[in-house]
PDB file of N, CA, C and O in Angstrom:
ATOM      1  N   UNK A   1      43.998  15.061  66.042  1.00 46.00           N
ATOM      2  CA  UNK A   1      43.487  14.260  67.144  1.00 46.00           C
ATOM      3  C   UNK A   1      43.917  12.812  66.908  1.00 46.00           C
ATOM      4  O   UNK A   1      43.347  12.208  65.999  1.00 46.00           O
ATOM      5  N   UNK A   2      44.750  12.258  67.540  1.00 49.00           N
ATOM      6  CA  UNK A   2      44.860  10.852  67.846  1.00 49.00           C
ATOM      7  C   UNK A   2      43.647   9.876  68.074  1.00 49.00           C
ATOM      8  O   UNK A   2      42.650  10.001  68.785  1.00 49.00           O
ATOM      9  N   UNK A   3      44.006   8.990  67.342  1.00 51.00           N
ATOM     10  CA  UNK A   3      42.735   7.948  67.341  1.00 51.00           C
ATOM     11  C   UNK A   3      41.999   7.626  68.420  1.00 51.00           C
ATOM     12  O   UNK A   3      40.775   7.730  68.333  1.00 51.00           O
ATOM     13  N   UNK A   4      42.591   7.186  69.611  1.00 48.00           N
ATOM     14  CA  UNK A   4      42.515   6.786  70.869  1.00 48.00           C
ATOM     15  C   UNK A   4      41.841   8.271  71.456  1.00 48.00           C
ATOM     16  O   UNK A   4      40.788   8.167  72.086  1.00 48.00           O
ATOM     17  N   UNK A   5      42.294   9.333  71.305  1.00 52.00           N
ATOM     18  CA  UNK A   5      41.107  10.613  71.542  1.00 52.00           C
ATOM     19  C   UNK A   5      39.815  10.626  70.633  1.00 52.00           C
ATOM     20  O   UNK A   5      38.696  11.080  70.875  1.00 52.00           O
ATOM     21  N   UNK A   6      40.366   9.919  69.391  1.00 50.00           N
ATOM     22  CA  UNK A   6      38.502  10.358  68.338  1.00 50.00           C
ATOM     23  C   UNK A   6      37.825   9.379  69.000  1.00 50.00           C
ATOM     24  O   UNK A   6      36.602   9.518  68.984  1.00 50.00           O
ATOM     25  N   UNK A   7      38.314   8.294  69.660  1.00 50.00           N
ATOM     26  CA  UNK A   7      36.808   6.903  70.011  1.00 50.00           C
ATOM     27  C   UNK A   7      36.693   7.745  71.037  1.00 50.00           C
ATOM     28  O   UNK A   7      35.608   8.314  71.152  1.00 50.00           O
ATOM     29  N   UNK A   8      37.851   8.056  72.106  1.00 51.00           N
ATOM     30  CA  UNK A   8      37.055   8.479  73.683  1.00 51.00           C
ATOM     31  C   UNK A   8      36.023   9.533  73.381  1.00 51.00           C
ATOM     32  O   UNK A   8      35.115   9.735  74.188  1.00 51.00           O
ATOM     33  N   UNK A   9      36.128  10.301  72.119  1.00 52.00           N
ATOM     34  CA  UNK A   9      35.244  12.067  71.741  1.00 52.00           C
ATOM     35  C   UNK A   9      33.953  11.490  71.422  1.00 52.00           C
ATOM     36  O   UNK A   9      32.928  12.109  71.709  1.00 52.00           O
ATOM     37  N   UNK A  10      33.906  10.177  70.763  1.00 56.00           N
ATOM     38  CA  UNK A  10      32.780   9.667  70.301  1.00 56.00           C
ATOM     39  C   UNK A  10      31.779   8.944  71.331  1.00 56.00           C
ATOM     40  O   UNK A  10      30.581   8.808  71.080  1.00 56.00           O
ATOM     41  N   UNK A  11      32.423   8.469  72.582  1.00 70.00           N
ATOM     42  CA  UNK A  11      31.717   7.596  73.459  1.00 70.00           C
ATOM     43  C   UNK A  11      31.510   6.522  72.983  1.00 70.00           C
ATOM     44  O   UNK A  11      30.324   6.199  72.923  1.00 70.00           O
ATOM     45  N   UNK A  12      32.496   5.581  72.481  1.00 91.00           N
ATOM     46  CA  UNK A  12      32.324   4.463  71.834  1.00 91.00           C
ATOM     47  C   UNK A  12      33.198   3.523  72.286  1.00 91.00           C
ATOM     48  O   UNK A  12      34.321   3.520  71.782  1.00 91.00           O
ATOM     49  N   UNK A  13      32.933   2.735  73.115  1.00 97.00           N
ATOM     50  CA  UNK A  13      33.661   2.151  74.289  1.00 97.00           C
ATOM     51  C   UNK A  13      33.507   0.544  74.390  1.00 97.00           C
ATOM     52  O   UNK A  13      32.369   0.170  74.106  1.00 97.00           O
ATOM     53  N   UNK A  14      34.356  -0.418  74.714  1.00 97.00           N
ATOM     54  CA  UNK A  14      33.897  -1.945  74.640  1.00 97.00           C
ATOM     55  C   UNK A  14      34.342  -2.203  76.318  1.00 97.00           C
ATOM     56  O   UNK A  14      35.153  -1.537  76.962  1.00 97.00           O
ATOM     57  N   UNK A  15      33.614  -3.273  76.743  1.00 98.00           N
ATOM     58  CA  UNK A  15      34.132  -3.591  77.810  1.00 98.00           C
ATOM     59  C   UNK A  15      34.946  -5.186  77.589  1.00 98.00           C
ATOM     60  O   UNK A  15      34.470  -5.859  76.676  1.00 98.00           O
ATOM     61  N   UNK A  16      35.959  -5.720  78.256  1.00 98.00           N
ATOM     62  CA  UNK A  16      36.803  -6.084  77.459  1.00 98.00           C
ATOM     63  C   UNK A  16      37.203  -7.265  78.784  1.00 98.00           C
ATOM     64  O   UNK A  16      37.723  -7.057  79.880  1.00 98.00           O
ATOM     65  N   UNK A  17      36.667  -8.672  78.085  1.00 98.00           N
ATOM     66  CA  UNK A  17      36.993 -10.132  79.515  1.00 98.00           C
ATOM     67  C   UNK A  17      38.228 -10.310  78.442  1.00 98.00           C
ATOM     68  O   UNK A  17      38.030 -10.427  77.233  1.00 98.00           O
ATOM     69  N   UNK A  18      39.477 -10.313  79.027  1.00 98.00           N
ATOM     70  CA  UNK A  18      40.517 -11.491  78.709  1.00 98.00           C
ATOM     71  C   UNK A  18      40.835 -12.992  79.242  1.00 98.00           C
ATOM     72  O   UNK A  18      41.075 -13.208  80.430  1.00 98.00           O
ATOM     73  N   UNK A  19      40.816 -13.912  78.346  1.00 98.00           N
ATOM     74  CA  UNK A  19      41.435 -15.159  79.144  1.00 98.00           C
ATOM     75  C   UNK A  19      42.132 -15.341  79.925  1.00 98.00           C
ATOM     76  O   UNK A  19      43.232 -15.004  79.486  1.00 98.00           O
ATOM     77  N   UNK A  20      42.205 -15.630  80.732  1.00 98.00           N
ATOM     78  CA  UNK A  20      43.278 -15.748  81.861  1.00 98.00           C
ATOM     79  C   UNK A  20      44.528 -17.456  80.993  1.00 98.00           C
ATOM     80  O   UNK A  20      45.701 -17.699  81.279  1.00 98.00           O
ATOM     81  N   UNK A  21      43.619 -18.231  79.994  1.00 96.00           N
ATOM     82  CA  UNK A  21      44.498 -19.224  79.731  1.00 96.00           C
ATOM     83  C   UNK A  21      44.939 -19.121  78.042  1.00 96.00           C
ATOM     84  O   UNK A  21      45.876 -19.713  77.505  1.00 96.00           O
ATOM     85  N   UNK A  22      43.857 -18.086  77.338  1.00 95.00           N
ATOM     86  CA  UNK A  22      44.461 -18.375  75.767  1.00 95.00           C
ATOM     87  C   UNK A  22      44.965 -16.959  75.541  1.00 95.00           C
ATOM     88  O   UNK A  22      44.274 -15.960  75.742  1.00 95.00           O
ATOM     89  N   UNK A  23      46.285 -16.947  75.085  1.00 92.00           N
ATOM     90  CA  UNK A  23      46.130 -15.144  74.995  1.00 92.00           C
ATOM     91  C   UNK A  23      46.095 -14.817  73.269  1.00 92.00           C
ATOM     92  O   UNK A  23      46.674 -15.253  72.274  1.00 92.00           O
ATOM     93  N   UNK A  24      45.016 -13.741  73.583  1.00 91.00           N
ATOM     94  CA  UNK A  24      44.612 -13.224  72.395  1.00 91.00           C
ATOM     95  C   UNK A  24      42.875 -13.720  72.451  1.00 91.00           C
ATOM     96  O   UNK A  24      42.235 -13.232  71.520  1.00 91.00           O
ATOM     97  N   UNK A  25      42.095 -14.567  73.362  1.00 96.00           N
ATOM     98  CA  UNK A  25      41.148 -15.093  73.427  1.00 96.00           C
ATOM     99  C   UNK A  25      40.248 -13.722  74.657  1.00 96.00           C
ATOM    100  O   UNK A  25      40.508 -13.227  75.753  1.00 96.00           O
ATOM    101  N   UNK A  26      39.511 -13.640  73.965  1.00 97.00           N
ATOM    102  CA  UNK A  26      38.636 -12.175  74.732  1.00 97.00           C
ATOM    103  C   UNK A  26      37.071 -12.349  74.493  1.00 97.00           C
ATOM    104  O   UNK A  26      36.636 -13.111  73.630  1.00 97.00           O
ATOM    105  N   UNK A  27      36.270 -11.590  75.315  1.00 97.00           N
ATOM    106  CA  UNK A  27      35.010 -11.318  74.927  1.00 97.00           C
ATOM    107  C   UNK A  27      34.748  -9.901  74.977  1.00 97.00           C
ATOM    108  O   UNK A  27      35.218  -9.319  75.954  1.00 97.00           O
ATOM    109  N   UNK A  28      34.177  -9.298  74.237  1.00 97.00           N
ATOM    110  CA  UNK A  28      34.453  -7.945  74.215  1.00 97.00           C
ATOM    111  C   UNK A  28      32.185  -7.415  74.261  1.00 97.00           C
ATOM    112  O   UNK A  28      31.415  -8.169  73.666  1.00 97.00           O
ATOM    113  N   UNK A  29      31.772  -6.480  74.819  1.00 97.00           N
ATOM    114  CA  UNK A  29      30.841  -5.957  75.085  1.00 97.00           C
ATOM    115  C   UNK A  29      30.573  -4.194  74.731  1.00 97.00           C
ATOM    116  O   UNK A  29      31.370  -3.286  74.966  1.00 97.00           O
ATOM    117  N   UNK A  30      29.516  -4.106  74.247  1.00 97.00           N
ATOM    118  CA  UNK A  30      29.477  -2.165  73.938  1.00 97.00           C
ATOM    119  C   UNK A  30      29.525  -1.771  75.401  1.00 97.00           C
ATOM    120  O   UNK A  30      29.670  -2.709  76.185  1.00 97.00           O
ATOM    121  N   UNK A  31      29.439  -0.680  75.855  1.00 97.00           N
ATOM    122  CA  UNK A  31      29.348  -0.470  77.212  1.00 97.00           C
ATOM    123  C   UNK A  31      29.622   1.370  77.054  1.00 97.00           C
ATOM    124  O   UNK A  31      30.150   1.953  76.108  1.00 97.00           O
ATOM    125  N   UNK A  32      29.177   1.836  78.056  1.00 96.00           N
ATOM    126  CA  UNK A  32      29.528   3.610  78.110  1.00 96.00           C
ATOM    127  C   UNK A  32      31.337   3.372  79.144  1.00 96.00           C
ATOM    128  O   UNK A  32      32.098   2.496  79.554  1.00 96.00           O
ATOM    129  N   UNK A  33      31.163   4.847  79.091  1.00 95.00           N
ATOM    130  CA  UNK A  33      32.860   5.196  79.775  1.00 95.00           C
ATOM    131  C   UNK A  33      33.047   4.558  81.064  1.00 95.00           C
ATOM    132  O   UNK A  33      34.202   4.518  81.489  1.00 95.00           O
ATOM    133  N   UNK A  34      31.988   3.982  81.859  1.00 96.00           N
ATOM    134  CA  UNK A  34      31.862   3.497  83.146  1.00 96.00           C
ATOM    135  C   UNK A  34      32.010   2.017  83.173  1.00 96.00           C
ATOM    136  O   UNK A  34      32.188   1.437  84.244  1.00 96.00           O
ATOM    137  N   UNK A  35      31.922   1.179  81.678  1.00 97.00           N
ATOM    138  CA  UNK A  35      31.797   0.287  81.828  1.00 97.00           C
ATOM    139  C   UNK A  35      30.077  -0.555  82.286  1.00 97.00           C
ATOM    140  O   UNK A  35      29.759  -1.649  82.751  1.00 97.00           O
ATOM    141  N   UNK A  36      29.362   0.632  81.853  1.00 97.00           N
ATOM    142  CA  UNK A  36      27.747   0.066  82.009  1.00 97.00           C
ATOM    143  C   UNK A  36      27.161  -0.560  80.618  1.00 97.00           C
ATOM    144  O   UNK A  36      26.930   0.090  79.598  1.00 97.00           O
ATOM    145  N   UNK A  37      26.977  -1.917  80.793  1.00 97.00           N
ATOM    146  CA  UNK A  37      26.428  -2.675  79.209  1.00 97.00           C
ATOM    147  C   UNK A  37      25.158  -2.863  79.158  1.00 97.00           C
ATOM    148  O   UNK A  37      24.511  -3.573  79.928  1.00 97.00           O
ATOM    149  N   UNK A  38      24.738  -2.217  78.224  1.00 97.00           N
ATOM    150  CA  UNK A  38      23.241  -2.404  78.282  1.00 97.00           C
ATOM    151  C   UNK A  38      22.181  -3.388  77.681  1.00 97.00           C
ATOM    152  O   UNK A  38      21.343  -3.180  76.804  1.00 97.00           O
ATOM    153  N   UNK A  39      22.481  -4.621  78.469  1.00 96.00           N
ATOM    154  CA  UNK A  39      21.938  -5.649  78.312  1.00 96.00           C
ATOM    155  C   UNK A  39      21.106  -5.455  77.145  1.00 96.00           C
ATOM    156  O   UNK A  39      21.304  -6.043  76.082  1.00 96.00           O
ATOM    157  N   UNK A  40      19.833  -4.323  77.427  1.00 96.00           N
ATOM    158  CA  UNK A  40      18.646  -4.761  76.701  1.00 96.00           C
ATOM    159  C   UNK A  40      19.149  -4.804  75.119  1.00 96.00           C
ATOM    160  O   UNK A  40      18.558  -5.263  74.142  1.00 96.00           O
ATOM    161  N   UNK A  41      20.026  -4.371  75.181  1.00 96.00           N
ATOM    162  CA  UNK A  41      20.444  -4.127  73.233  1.00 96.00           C
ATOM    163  C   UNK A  41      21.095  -5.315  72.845  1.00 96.00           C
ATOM    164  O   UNK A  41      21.249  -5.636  71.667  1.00 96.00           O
ATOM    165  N   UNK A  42      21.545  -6.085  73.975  1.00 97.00           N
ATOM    166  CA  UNK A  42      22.588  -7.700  73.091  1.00 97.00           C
ATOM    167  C   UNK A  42      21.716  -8.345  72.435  1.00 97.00           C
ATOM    168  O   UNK A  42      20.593  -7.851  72.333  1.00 97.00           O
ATOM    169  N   UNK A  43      21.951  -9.359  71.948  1.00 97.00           N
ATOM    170  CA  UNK A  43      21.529 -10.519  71.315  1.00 97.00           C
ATOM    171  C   UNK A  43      20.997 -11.116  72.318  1.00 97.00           C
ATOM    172  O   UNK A  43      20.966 -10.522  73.395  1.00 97.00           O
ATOM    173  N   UNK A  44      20.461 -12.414  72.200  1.00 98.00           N
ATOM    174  CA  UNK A  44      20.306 -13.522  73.321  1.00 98.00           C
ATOM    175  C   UNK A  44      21.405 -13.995  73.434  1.00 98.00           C
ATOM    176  O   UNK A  44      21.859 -13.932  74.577  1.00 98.00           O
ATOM    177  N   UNK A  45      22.297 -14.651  72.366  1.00 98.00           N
ATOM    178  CA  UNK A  45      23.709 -15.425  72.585  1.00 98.00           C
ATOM    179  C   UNK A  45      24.694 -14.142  73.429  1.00 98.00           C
ATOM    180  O   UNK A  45      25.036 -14.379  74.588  1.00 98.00           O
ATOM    181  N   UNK A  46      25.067 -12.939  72.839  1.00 98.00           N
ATOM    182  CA  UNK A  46      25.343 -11.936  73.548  1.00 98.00           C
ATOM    183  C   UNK A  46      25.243 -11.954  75.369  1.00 98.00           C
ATOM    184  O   UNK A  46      26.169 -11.827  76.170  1.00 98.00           O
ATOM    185  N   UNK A  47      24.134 -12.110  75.570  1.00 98.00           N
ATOM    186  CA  UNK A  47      23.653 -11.833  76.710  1.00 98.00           C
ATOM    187  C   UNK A  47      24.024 -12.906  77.611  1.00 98.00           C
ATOM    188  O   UNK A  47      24.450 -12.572  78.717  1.00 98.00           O
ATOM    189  N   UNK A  48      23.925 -14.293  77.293  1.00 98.00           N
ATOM    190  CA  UNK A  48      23.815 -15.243  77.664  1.00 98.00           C
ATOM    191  C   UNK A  48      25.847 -15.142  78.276  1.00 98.00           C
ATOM    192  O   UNK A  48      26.288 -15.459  79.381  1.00 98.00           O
ATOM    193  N   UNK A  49      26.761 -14.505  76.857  1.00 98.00           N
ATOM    194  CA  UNK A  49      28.431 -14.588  76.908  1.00 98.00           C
ATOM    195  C   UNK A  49      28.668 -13.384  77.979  1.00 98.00           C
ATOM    196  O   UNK A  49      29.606 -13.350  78.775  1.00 98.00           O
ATOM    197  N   UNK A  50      27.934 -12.681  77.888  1.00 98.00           N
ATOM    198  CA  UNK A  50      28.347 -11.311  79.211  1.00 98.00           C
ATOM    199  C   UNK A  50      28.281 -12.268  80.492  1.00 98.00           C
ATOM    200  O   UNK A  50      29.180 -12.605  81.263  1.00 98.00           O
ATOM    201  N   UNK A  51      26.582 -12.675  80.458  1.00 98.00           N
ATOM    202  CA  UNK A  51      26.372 -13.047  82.150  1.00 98.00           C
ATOM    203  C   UNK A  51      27.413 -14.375  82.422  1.00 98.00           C
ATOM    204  O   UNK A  51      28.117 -14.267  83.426  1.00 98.00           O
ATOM    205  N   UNK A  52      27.564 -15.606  81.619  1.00 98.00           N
ATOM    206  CA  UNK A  52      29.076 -16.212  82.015  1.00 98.00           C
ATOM    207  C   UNK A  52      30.272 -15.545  82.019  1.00 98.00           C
ATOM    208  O   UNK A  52      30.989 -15.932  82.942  1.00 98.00           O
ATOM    209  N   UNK A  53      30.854 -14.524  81.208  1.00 98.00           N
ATOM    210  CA  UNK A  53      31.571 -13.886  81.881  1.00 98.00           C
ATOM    211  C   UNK A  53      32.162 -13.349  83.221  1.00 98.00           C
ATOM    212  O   UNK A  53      33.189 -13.422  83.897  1.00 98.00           O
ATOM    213  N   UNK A  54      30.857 -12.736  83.218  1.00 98.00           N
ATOM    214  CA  UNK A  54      30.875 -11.975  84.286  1.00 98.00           C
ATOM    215  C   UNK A  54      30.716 -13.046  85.469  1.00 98.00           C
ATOM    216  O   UNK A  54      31.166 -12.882  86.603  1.00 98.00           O
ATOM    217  N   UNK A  55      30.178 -13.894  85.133  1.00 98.00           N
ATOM    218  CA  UNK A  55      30.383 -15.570  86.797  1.00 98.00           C
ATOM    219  C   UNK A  55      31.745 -15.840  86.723  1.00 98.00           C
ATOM    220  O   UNK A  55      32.413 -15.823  87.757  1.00 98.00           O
ATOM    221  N   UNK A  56      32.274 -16.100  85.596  1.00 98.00           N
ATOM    222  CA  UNK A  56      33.679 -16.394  85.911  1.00 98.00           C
ATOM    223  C   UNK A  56      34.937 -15.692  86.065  1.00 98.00           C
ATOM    224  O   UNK A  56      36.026 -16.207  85.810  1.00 98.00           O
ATOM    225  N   UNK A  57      34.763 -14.440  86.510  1.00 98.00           N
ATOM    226  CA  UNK A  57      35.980 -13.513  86.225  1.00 98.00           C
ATOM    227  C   UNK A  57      36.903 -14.092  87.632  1.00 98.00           C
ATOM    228  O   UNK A  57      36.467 -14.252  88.772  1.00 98.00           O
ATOM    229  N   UNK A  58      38.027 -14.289  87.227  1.00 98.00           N
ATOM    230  CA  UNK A  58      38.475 -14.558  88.533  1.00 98.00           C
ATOM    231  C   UNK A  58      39.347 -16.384  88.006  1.00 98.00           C
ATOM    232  O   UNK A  58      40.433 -16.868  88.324  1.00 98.00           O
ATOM    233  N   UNK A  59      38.507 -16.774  87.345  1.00 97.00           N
ATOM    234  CA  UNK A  59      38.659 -18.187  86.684  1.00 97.00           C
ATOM    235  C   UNK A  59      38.765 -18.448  85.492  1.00 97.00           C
ATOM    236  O   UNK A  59      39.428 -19.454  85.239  1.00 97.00           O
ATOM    237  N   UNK A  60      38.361 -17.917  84.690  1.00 98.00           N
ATOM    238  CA  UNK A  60      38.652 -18.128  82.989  1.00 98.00           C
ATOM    239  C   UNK A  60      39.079 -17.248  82.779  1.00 98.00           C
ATOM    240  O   UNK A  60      40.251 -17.323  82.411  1.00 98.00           O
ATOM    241  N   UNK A  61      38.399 -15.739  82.870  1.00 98.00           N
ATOM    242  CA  UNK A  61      38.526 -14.381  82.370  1.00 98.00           C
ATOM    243  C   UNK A  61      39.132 -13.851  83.770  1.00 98.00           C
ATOM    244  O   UNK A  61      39.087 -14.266  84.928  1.00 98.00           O
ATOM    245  N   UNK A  62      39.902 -12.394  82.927  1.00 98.00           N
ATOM    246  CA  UNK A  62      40.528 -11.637  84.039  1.00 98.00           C
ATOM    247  C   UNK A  62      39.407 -10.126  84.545  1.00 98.00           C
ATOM    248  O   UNK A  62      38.490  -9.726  83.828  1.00 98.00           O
ATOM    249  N   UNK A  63      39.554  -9.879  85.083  1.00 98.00           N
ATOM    250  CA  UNK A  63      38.442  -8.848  85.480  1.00 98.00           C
ATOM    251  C   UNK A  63      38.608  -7.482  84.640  1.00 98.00           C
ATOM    252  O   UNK A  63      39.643  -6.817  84.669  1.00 98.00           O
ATOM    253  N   UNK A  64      37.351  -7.108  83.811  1.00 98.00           N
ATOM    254  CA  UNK A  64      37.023  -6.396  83.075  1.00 98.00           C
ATOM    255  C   UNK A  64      37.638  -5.364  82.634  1.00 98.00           C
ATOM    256  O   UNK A  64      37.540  -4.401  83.396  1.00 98.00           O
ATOM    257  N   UNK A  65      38.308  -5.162  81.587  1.00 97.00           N
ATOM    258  CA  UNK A  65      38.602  -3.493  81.336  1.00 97.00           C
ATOM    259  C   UNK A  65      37.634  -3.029  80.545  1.00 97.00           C
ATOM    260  O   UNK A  65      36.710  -3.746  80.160  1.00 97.00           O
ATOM    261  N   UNK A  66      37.816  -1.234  80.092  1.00 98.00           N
ATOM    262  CA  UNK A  66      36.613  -0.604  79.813  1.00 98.00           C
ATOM    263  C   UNK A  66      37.789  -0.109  78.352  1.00 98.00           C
ATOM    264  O   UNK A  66      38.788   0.570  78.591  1.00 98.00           O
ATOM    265  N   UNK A  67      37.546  -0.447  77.315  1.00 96.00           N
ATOM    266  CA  UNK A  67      38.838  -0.129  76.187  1.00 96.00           C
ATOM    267  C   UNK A  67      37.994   1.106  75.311  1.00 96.00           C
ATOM    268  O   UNK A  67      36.838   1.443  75.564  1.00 96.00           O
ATOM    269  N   UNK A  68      38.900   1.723  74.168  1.00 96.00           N
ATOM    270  CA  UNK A  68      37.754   2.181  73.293  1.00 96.00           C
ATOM    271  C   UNK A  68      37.573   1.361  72.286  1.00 96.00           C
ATOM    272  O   UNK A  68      38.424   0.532  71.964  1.00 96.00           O
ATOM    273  N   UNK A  69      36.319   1.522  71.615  1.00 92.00           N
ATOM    274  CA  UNK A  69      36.176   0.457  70.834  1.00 92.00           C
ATOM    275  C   UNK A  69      36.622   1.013  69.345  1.00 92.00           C
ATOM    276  O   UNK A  69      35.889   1.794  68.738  1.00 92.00           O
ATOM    277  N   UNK A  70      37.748   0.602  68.857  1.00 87.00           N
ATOM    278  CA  UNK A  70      38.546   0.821  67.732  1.00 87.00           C
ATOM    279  C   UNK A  70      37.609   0.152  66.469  1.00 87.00           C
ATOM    280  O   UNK A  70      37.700   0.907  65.501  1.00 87.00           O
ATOM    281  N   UNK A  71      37.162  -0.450  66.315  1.00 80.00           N
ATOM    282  CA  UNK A  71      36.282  -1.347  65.363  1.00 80.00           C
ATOM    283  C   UNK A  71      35.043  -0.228  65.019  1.00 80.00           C
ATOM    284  O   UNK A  71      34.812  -0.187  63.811  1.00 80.00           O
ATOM    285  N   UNK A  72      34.314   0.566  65.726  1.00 59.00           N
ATOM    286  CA  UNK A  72      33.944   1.537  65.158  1.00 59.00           C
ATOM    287  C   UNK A  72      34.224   2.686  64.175  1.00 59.00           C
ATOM    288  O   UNK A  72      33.350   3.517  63.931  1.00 59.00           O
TER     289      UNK A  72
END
């Protein structure tokens, strides 16, 4: 099994803001296969970097991908 099949087998998934101006500059989030993050589990700082995110997609960040999360 290829790696990229063991995270998708596991359900272990990040949701994934790229910069639109630094590349290699990201914010990355746990999230299921849909891309649903479940707030209640972040941090406060966490929480606080999703919801600006998510205001600026379009302007800082590029709009969301759903990756697997390899770091697991």
């Amino acid at each position: 099994m290829s790696t990229l099949a063991a995270v998708a087998a596991t359900g272990r998934f990040q949701l994934r803001f790229q910069s639109l101006f630094q590349q290699g500059r990201a914010l990355a989030f746990p999230c299921d296969a849909q891309g649903h993050v479940p707030m209640d589990d972040l941090s406060e700082r966490a929480r606080c970097n999703y919801l600006y995110a998510r205001a600026v997609v379009g302007r800082e960040y590029a709009t969301p991908a759903v990756v697997p999360d390899l770091a697991s």
